[in-house]
CSV table of C-alpha atoms and ligand atoms in Angstrom, one decimal:
chain,number,residue,atom,x,y,z
A,1,GLU,CA,1.1,32.0,9.8
A,2,VAL,CA,4.8,32.5,10.9
A,3,TYR,CA,4.6,36.2,10.0
A,4,PRO,CA,6.8,37.7,8.6
A,5,PHE,CA,9.6,34.9,8.5
A,6,GLY,CA,7.4,32.2,7.1
A,7,TYR,CA,7.3,34.3,3.8
A,8,ALA,CA,10.8,33.0,3.3
A,9,LEU,CA,9.3,29.5,2.6
A,10,ILE,CA,7.0,30.6,0.0
A,11,THR,CA,9.5,29.9,-2.7
A,12,ILE,CA,9.6,26.2,-1.6
A,13,PHE,CA,5.9,26.3,-1.3
A,14,LEU,CA,5.4,27.5,-4.9
A,15,SER,CA,7.9,25.1,-6.1
A,16,ILE,CA,6.1,22.0,-4.7
A,17,ILE,CA,2.9,23.4,-6.0
A,18,THR,CA,4.3,23.9,-9.4
A,19,TYR,CA,5.7,20.4,-9.5
A,20,ALA,CA,2.4,19.0,-8.3
A,21,ILE,CA,0.5,20.9,-11.0
A,22,ILE,CA,2.8,19.8,-13.8
A,23,VAL,CA,3.8,16.4,-13.0
A,24,HIS,CA,0.7,15.2,-11.1
A,25,LYS,CA,-1.9,17.4,-12.7
A,26,LEU,CA,-3.1,18.8,-9.2
A,27,LEU,CA,-5.1,21.4,-11.0
A,28,ASP,CA,-5.9,23.0,-14.2
A,29,ILE,CA,-2.8,25.2,-15.0
A,30,ASN,CA,-4.8,28.0,-16.5
A,31,ILE,CA,-7.0,28.2,-13.3
A,32,ALA,CA,-3.7,28.2,-11.3
A,33,ILE,CA,-2.2,30.9,-13.4
A,34,LYS,CA,-5.2,33.2,-13.4
A,35,GLN,CA,-5.6,32.6,-9.8
A,36,SER,CA,-2.0,33.5,-9.0
A,37,ILE,CA,-2.4,36.7,-11.2
A,38,ALA,CA,-5.4,37.9,-9.4
A,39,TYR,CA,-3.7,37.1,-5.9
A,40,SER,CA,-0.6,38.9,-6.9
A,41,ILE,CA,-2.2,42.0,-8.2
A,42,LEU,CA,-4.5,42.3,-5.3
A,43,LEU,CA,-1.4,41.8,-3.0
A,44,ALA,CA,0.4,44.4,-4.8
A,45,VAL,CA,-2.6,46.8,-4.3
A,46,ILE,CA,-2.6,46.1,-0.6
A,47,LEU,CA,1.2,46.4,-0.4
A,48,ILE,CA,1.0,49.8,-2.0
A,49,PHE,CA,-1.9,50.7,0.4
A,50,TYR,CA,0.2,49.3,3.3
A,51,LEU,CA,3.3,51.3,2.4
A,52,ILE,CA,1.2,54.6,2.0
A,53,THR,CA,-0.4,53.9,5.4
A,54,VAL,CA,3.0,53.2,7.1
A,55,LEU,CA,4.5,56.5,5.5
A,56,LEU,CA,1.6,58.5,6.7
A,57,LEU,CA,1.1,57.1,10.0
A,58,GLU,CA,4.8,57.0,10.8
A,59,ARG,CA,5.1,60.7,9.9
A,60,LEU,CA,2.0,61.6,12.0
A,61,ILE,CA,3.4,59.7,14.9
A,62,ARG,CA,6.9,61.1,14.6
A,63,GLU,CA,5.5,64.5,14.6
A,64,HIS,CA,3.1,63.9,17.4
A,65,PHE,CA,5.8,62.3,19.6
A,66,GLY,CA,8.9,63.9,18.2
A,67,TYR,CA,11.1,60.7,18.1
A,68,THR,CA,13.9,60.1,15.6
A,69,SER,CA,14.8,56.4,16.2
A,70,ILE,CA,14.9,54.1,13.2
A,71,ALA,CA,14.1,51.0,15.5
A,72,VAL,CA,10.7,52.7,16.5
A,73,SER,CA,10.0,53.4,12.7
A,74,ILE,CA,10.6,49.6,12.0
A,75,PHE,CA,8.7,48.4,14.9
A,76,THR,CA,5.6,50.9,13.7
A,77,ALA,CA,5.8,49.2,10.2
A,78,PHE,CA,5.9,45.9,11.7
A,79,PHE,CA,3.1,46.5,13.9
A,80,ILE,CA,0.9,48.0,11.0
A,81,GLY,CA,1.8,45.1,8.9
A,82,LEU,CA,0.3,42.8,11.6
A,83,LEU,CA,-3.1,44.7,11.2
A,84,PHE,CA,-2.9,43.9,7.5
A,85,ILE,CA,-2.8,40.1,8.0
A,86,PRO,CA,-6.5,39.7,8.4
A,87,LEU,CA,-7.1,41.7,5.1
A,88,ARG,CA,-4.7,39.5,3.3
A,89,ASN,CA,-6.4,36.5,4.6
A,90,ARG,CA,-9.8,37.8,3.5
A,91,ILE,CA,-8.3,38.5,-0.1
A,92,GLN,CA,-7.0,34.9,-0.2
A,93,TYR,CA,-10.5,33.7,0.8
A,94,ILE,CA,-12.4,35.9,-2.0
A,95,VAL,CA,-9.7,34.8,-4.6
A,96,ASP,CA,-10.2,31.0,-3.6
A,97,LYS,CA,-14.1,31.4,-3.6
A,98,LEU,CA,-13.9,33.1,-7.0
A,99,PHE,CA,-11.8,30.7,-8.8
A,100,PHE,CA,-12.7,27.5,-6.9
A,101,HIS,CA,-16.3,28.4,-5.6
A,102,ARG,CA,-14.9,27.4,-2.3
A,103,SER,CA,-12.7,28.3,0.5
A,104,SER,CA,-9.4,26.4,1.0
A,105,ALA,CA,-11.0,24.8,4.2
A,106,GLU,CA,-13.8,23.7,2.1
A,107,ILE,CA,-11.5,22.3,-0.7
A,108,ALA,CA,-9.5,20.3,2.0
A,109,GLU,CA,-12.8,18.9,3.4
A,110,GLU,CA,-13.9,17.9,-0.2
A,111,ASN,CA,-10.5,16.3,-0.8
A,112,ARG,CA,-11.0,14.3,2.3
A,113,ARG,CA,-14.3,13.0,1.2
A,114,LEU,CA,-13.0,12.1,-2.3
A,115,MET,CA,-10.1,10.2,-0.7
A,116,GLN,CA,-12.6,8.2,1.5
A,117,GLU,CA,-14.7,7.6,-1.6
A,118,ALA,CA,-11.8,6.3,-3.5
A,119,GLU,CA,-10.7,4.0,-0.6
A,120,LYS,CA,-14.3,2.6,-0.6
A,121,MET,CA,-14.3,2.1,-4.3
A,122,ASP,CA,-10.9,0.1,-3.8
A,123,GLN,CA,-12.6,-2.0,-1.2
A,124,LEU,CA,-15.7,-2.7,-3.3
A,125,LYS,CA,-13.2,-3.7,-6.2
A,126,SER,CA,-11.5,-6.2,-3.8
A,127,VAL,CA,-15.0,-7.5,-2.7
A,128,ALA,CA,-16.2,-7.9,-6.2
A,129,THR,CA,-12.8,-9.8,-7.2
A,130,LEU,CA,-13.5,-12.0,-4.2
A,131,ALA,CA,-17.0,-12.6,-5.0
A,132,SER,CA,-16.5,-13.5,-8.7
A,133,GLY,CA,-13.5,-15.7,-7.6
A,134,VAL,CA,-15.6,-17.6,-5.3
A,135,ALA,CA,-18.5,-18.0,-7.7
A,136,HIS,CA,-15.9,-19.1,-10.3
A,137,GLU,CA,-14.3,-21.8,-8.1
A,138,ILE,CA,-17.5,-23.2,-6.8
A,139,LYS,CA,-19.3,-23.2,-10.3
A,140,ASN,CA,-16.8,-25.7,-11.8
A,141,PRO,CA,-17.1,-28.5,-9.3
A,142,LEU,CA,-21.0,-27.9,-9.2
A,143,THR,CA,-21.2,-28.1,-12.9
A,144,ALA,CA,-19.4,-31.4,-12.8
A,145,ILE,CA,-21.7,-32.8,-10.1
A,146,ASN,CA,-24.8,-31.6,-11.6
A,147,THR,CA,-23.9,-33.2,-15.1
A,148,PHE,CA,-23.5,-36.6,-13.4
A,149,ALA,CA,-26.7,-36.1,-11.1
A,150,GLU,CA,-28.9,-35.4,-14.2
A,151,GLN,CA,-27.9,-38.6,-15.7
A,152,LEU,CA,-28.3,-40.7,-12.4
A,153,PRO,CA,-32.0,-41.7,-12.7
A,154,LYS,CA,-31.4,-43.3,-16.0
A,155,ARG,CA,-28.2,-45.2,-15.2
A,156,LEU,CA,-28.8,-46.4,-11.7
A,157,ASN,CA,-27.9,-50.0,-12.7
A,158,ASP,CA,-24.6,-48.8,-14.6
A,159,LYS,CA,-22.0,-50.0,-12.1
A,160,GLU,CA,-19.2,-48.2,-13.9
A,161,PHE,CA,-21.1,-44.9,-13.9
A,162,LEU,CA,-22.0,-45.1,-10.3
A,163,LYS,CA,-18.2,-45.7,-9.4
A,164,LYS,CA,-17.2,-42.7,-11.5
A,165,PHE,CA,-20.0,-40.4,-9.9
A,166,SER,CA,-19.0,-41.3,-6.4
A,167,ARG,CA,-15.4,-40.6,-7.3
A,168,ILE,CA,-16.3,-37.3,-9.0
A,169,VAL,CA,-18.6,-36.1,-6.3
A,170,GLY,CA,-15.9,-37.0,-3.7
A,171,SER,CA,-13.1,-34.9,-5.3
A,172,GLU,CA,-15.3,-32.2,-6.4
A,173,VAL,CA,-16.8,-31.8,-2.7
A,174,THR,CA,-13.1,-31.9,-1.4
A,175,ARG,CA,-12.3,-29.1,-3.9
A,176,ILE,CA,-15.1,-26.8,-2.5
A,177,ASN,CA,-14.2,-27.8,1.0
A,178,ASP,CA,-10.5,-26.9,0.3
A,179,LEU,CA,-11.8,-23.6,-1.0
A,180,VAL,CA,-13.9,-22.9,2.0
A,181,HIS,CA,-10.9,-23.7,4.2
A,182,ASN,CA,-8.7,-21.5,2.4
A,183,LEU,CA,-11.3,-18.7,2.4
A,184,LEU,CA,-11.7,-18.9,6.2
A,185,ASP,CA,-7.9,-18.9,6.5
A,186,TYR,CA,-7.8,-15.7,4.8
A,187,ALA,CA,-10.9,-14.1,6.5
A,188,LYS,CA,-10.0,-15.4,9.9
A,189,PRO,CA,-6.6,-16.9,10.2
A,190,SER,CA,-6.3,-19.1,13.3
A,191,PRO,CA,-3.8,-17.5,15.8
A,192,PRO,CA,-0.5,-19.0,15.7
A,193,LYS,CA,0.6,-21.7,18.1
A,194,ARG,CA,4.0,-20.6,18.8
A,195,THR,CA,6.9,-22.7,19.6
A,196,PRO,CA,10.7,-22.0,19.5
A,197,THR,CA,11.7,-22.9,16.1
A,198,ASP,CA,15.0,-23.0,14.3
A,199,ILE,CA,14.2,-21.0,11.5
A,200,THR,CA,16.9,-22.1,8.9
A,201,ARG,CA,16.1,-25.8,9.6
A,202,LEU,CA,12.4,-25.1,8.9
A,203,ILE,CA,13.5,-23.6,5.6
A,204,ASP,CA,15.8,-26.4,4.8
A,205,GLU,CA,13.1,-29.0,5.5
A,206,THR,CA,10.6,-27.0,3.3
A,207,LEU,CA,13.0,-26.8,0.5
A,208,GLU,CA,13.6,-30.5,0.9
A,209,LEU,CA,9.8,-31.2,0.6
A,210,LEU,CA,10.0,-29.5,-2.9
A,211,SER,CA,13.2,-30.9,-4.0
A,212,ASN,CA,11.9,-33.3,-6.6
A,213,ALA,CA,10.1,-30.5,-8.1
A,214,PHE,CA,13.3,-28.5,-8.2
A,215,VAL,CA,15.2,-31.2,-9.8
A,216,LYS,CA,12.5,-31.9,-12.3
A,217,TYR,CA,12.4,-28.2,-13.6
A,218,ASN,CA,16.3,-27.9,-13.3
A,219,ILE,CA,16.3,-25.2,-10.6
A,220,GLU,CA,19.5,-24.5,-8.7
A,221,ILE,CA,19.0,-23.6,-4.9
A,222,LYS,CA,21.2,-21.2,-3.3
A,223,ARG,CA,21.1,-20.7,0.5
A,224,ASP,CA,22.2,-17.3,1.8
A,225,TYR,CA,21.7,-17.5,5.4
A,226,GLU,CA,23.4,-15.0,7.9
A,227,PRO,CA,25.9,-17.1,9.8
A,228,ILE,CA,24.4,-17.2,13.1
A,229,LYS,CA,23.9,-20.6,15.0
A,230,ASN,CA,20.5,-21.6,16.5
A,231,LEU,CA,18.4,-18.7,14.9
A,232,THR,CA,15.4,-19.6,16.9
A,233,VAL,CA,12.3,-17.7,16.8
A,234,ASN,CA,8.8,-18.2,18.2
A,235,ILE,CA,6.6,-19.1,15.4
A,236,ASP,CA,3.9,-21.4,14.4
A,237,ALA,CA,6.2,-23.7,12.5
A,238,LYS,CA,3.3,-25.3,10.6
A,239,GLN,CA,1.6,-22.1,9.3
A,240,ILE,CA,5.3,-20.6,8.4
A,241,ARG,CA,5.9,-23.9,6.4
A,242,GLN,CA,2.8,-23.5,4.7
A,243,ALA,CA,3.5,-19.8,3.9
A,244,LEU,CA,7.0,-20.7,2.6
A,245,ILE,CA,5.6,-23.6,0.5
A,246,ASN,CA,3.2,-20.9,-1.2
A,247,ILE,CA,6.1,-18.7,-2.0
A,248,LEU,CA,8.4,-21.3,-3.1
A,249,TYR,CA,5.8,-22.9,-5.3
A,250,ASN,CA,5.1,-19.5,-7.0
A,251,ALA,CA,8.8,-19.1,-7.7
A,252,LEU,CA,9.0,-22.7,-9.1
A,253,GLU,CA,6.0,-22.2,-11.2
A,254,ALA,CA,7.7,-18.9,-12.6
A,255,MET,CA,10.8,-20.8,-13.5
A,256,THR,CA,9.4,-24.1,-15.1
A,257,GLY,CA,12.3,-23.4,-17.9
A,258,GLY,CA,14.9,-23.7,-15.2
A,259,GLY,CA,16.7,-21.0,-13.1
A,260,LYS,CA,18.1,-20.1,-9.8
A,261,LEU,CA,16.2,-19.7,-6.5
A,262,THR,CA,18.0,-17.8,-3.8
A,263,VAL,CA,16.8,-18.1,-0.2
A,264,SER,CA,18.3,-15.6,2.1
A,265,VAL,CA,17.8,-15.0,5.9
A,266,ARG,CA,19.0,-11.9,7.7
A,267,LEU,CA,18.6,-10.2,10.8
A,268,SER,CA,17.5,-6.6,10.8
A,269,ALA,CA,16.7,-3.8,13.2
A,270,VAL,CA,14.0,-2.7,11.0
A,271,SER,CA,10.5,-3.2,12.4
A,272,SER,CA,7.7,-4.4,10.4
A,273,GLN,CA,5.3,-2.4,12.6
A,274,PRO,CA,6.1,1.2,12.5
A,275,SER,CA,4.0,1.7,15.7
A,276,GLU,CA,6.9,-0.2,17.7
A,277,LYS,CA,8.9,2.5,19.4
A,278,SER,CA,11.6,0.8,21.4
A,279,LEU,CA,13.5,-1.5,18.9
A,280,LYS,CA,16.3,-3.7,19.9
A,281,ALA,CA,18.9,-4.1,17.3
A,282,ASP,CA,18.3,-7.3,15.3
A,283,SER,CA,14.8,-7.4,16.3
A,284,CYS,CA,13.4,-8.6,12.8
A,285,LEU,CA,14.1,-11.7,10.6
A,286,LEU,CA,14.1,-11.1,6.9
A,287,ILE,CA,13.6,-14.0,4.9
A,288,ALA,CA,13.6,-13.3,1.1
A,289,VAL,CA,12.9,-15.6,-1.8
A,290,ARG,CA,14.3,-14.5,-5.1
A,291,ASP,CA,13.8,-16.3,-8.4
A,292,THR,CA,15.1,-15.8,-11.8
A,293,GLY,CA,11.5,-16.1,-13.5
A,294,PRO,CA,10.2,-13.1,-15.6
A,295,GLY,CA,9.3,-11.1,-12.5
A,296,ILE,CA,5.9,-9.5,-11.9
A,297,PRO,CA,4.5,-6.9,-14.0
A,298,ASN,CA,4.3,-3.3,-12.4
A,299,LYS,CA,0.6,-3.3,-12.9
A,300,ASP,CA,0.1,-6.5,-11.2
A,301,LEU,CA,2.4,-5.7,-8.0
A,302,GLN,CA,-0.5,-4.0,-6.0
A,303,ASN,CA,-2.9,-6.8,-6.8
A,304,LEU,CA,-0.8,-9.8,-5.8
A,305,PHE,CA,-2.3,-10.1,-2.4
A,306,ILE,CA,-6.0,-9.7,-3.2
A,307,PRO,CA,-7.7,-13.1,-2.9
A,308,PHE,CA,-8.4,-14.8,-6.3
A,309,PHE,CA,-6.0,-12.5,-8.2
A,310,THR,CA,-4.1,-14.9,-10.5
A,311,THR,CA,-2.4,-14.8,-13.9
A,312,LYS,CA,-2.2,-18.7,-14.1
A,313,ASP,CA,-4.7,-20.8,-16.1
A,314,GLY,CA,-5.3,-23.3,-13.1
A,315,GLY,CA,-4.3,-20.8,-10.4
A,316,THR,CA,-6.7,-20.0,-7.4
A,317,GLY,CA,-5.3,-16.8,-6.5
A,318,LEU,CA,-5.4,-17.5,-2.9
A,319,GLY,CA,-1.7,-18.5,-2.1
A,320,LEU,CA,-0.3,-15.2,-1.6
A,321,SER,CA,-3.4,-13.7,0.3
A,322,VAL,CA,-3.5,-16.6,2.7
A,323,THR,CA,0.4,-16.2,3.0
A,324,ARG,CA,0.1,-12.6,3.8
A,325,GLY,CA,-2.6,-13.3,6.4
A,326,ILE,CA,-0.4,-16.0,8.2
A,327,ILE,CA,2.6,-13.5,8.3
A,328,GLU,CA,0.5,-10.7,9.6
A,329,GLN,CA,-1.0,-13.0,12.4
A,330,HIS,CA,2.7,-13.3,13.4
A,331,GLY,CA,3.0,-9.5,13.6
A,332,GLY,CA,5.0,-9.6,10.4
A,333,SER,CA,4.7,-8.4,6.9
A,334,LEU,CA,5.0,-9.8,3.3
A,335,THR,CA,6.1,-7.7,0.3
A,336,ALA,CA,6.7,-8.3,-3.4
A,337,ARG,CA,9.1,-6.6,-5.7
A,338,ASN,CA,11.2,-7.2,-8.8
A,339,HIS,CA,14.9,-7.5,-8.6
A,340,PRO,CA,17.0,-5.0,-10.6
A,341,GLU,CA,18.7,-8.0,-12.4
A,342,GLY,CA,15.4,-9.5,-13.2
A,343,GLY,CA,13.2,-12.1,-11.3
A,344,ALA,CA,10.9,-11.6,-8.5
A,345,VAL,CA,11.6,-11.2,-4.8
A,346,LEU,CA,9.1,-12.1,-2.1
A,347,GLN,CA,10.0,-11.0,1.4
A,348,MET,CA,8.6,-11.7,4.6
A,349,THR,CA,9.5,-9.9,7.9
A,350,LEU,CA,9.1,-11.6,11.2
A,351,PRO,CA,9.5,-10.0,14.5
A,352,LYS,CA,12.2,-11.9,16.3
B,1,ADP,P1,-1.9,-18.6,-7.7
B,1,ADP,O1,-0.3,-19.2,-7.7
B,1,ADP,O2,-2.9,-19.5,-7.4
B,1,ADP,O3,-2.0,-17.7,-9.1
B,1,ADP,P2,-1.0,-16.6,-5.7
B,1,ADP,O4,-1.8,-15.8,-4.8
B,1,ADP,O5,-0.1,-17.5,-5.0
B,1,ADP,O6,-2.0,-17.5,-6.6
B,1,ADP,O7,-0.3,-15.6,-6.7
B,1,ADP,C1,-1.1,-14.8,-7.5
B,1,ADP,C2,-0.1,-14.2,-8.7
B,1,ADP,O8,1.0,-13.6,-8.2
B,1,ADP,C3,0.3,-15.3,-9.6
B,1,ADP,O9,-0.8,-15.7,-10.5
B,1,ADP,C4,1.4,-14.7,-10.3
B,1,ADP,O10,0.8,-13.7,-11.4
B,1,ADP,C5,1.8,-13.7,-9.3
B,1,ADP,N1,3.1,-14.3,-8.7
B,1,ADP,C6,3.4,-14.7,-7.6
B,1,ADP,N2,4.7,-15.1,-7.4
B,1,ADP,C7,5.3,-14.8,-8.4
B,1,ADP,C8,6.8,-15.1,-8.8
B,1,ADP,N3,7.6,-15.6,-8.0
B,1,ADP,N4,7.0,-14.5,-10.1
B,1,ADP,C9,5.9,-14.1,-11.0
B,1,ADP,N5,4.9,-13.8,-10.4
B,1,ADP,C10,4.3,-14.3,-9.4
């Protein structure tokens, strides 16, 4: 559109398109080549037509007005060139229609629609994972209760059986109840009740809670806190403790053969919310938990926060989705990555 200077950018445009076609299979290479040849031939034809028009018109005007200035000649050529733009656009439209059966505006619209459909499919996939997870988690306790209930009429006088029955019903109902609470936490996390909290102290207390397990699995703890006294943040300590436990427990389960767990705390100016425009320096708190376990397979990285996604036999797959909910309620974010030297890094960003 920035005629004629915009043409200087065509080389960059073509390089990007070529890269996209070859690497990302943007479109069938044969169509791309045929389309480019047709477009180039037609452009060459209008270019010749344009040059002839310029030469003839310029000569005609020069003879008519009798001027000799080169500047006027260039201006005339430029002006005639402007008149050719609609013709060039028309050619582009016809070539697009011929090869793609649609204009570029229609292709863009189609792409937008396909993108929306893909997003919807992703959402449906998450719903399907969630539904099958809930079904699976509820089915097990129900089967246990049902098995006992079927035998109940015949064993009403069996004291031992009744004792076992009441115990099983109690524990299985608790299991379902926990699941429902976890699901509610995920779907509608309760708003954080914030109080000024010394964050490193909270982390130390949480590490202390799990200290027996760390000793049992031979896990060395390394604290890497930025040396700031009284790092106080306004958070719901109970919720953040829960989030930390979920993350630490995962790290622990990834290192049952022993390893090293590093918890680091840093202040950063990077905001977790890109919409925040006015950022003060050190406005964010980064808490990272790094383990020396096997890490997370790349294909799983994007599924980690989907409810019920688990790779563990007895796992519920709710820990990280609930944790992310908690952090997001605090206006922060939770991300997972693999460390270049091995192991996983779970990092939460909290606004200070
Ligand atoms: P669960 O622990 O019940 O499986 P989570 O939501 O807490 O549920 O975790 C989901 C999955 O994320 C785990 O099953 C595991 O595959 C993966 N994961 C989480 N943390 C780690 C970690 N530190 N190292 C390797 N994999 C992890």
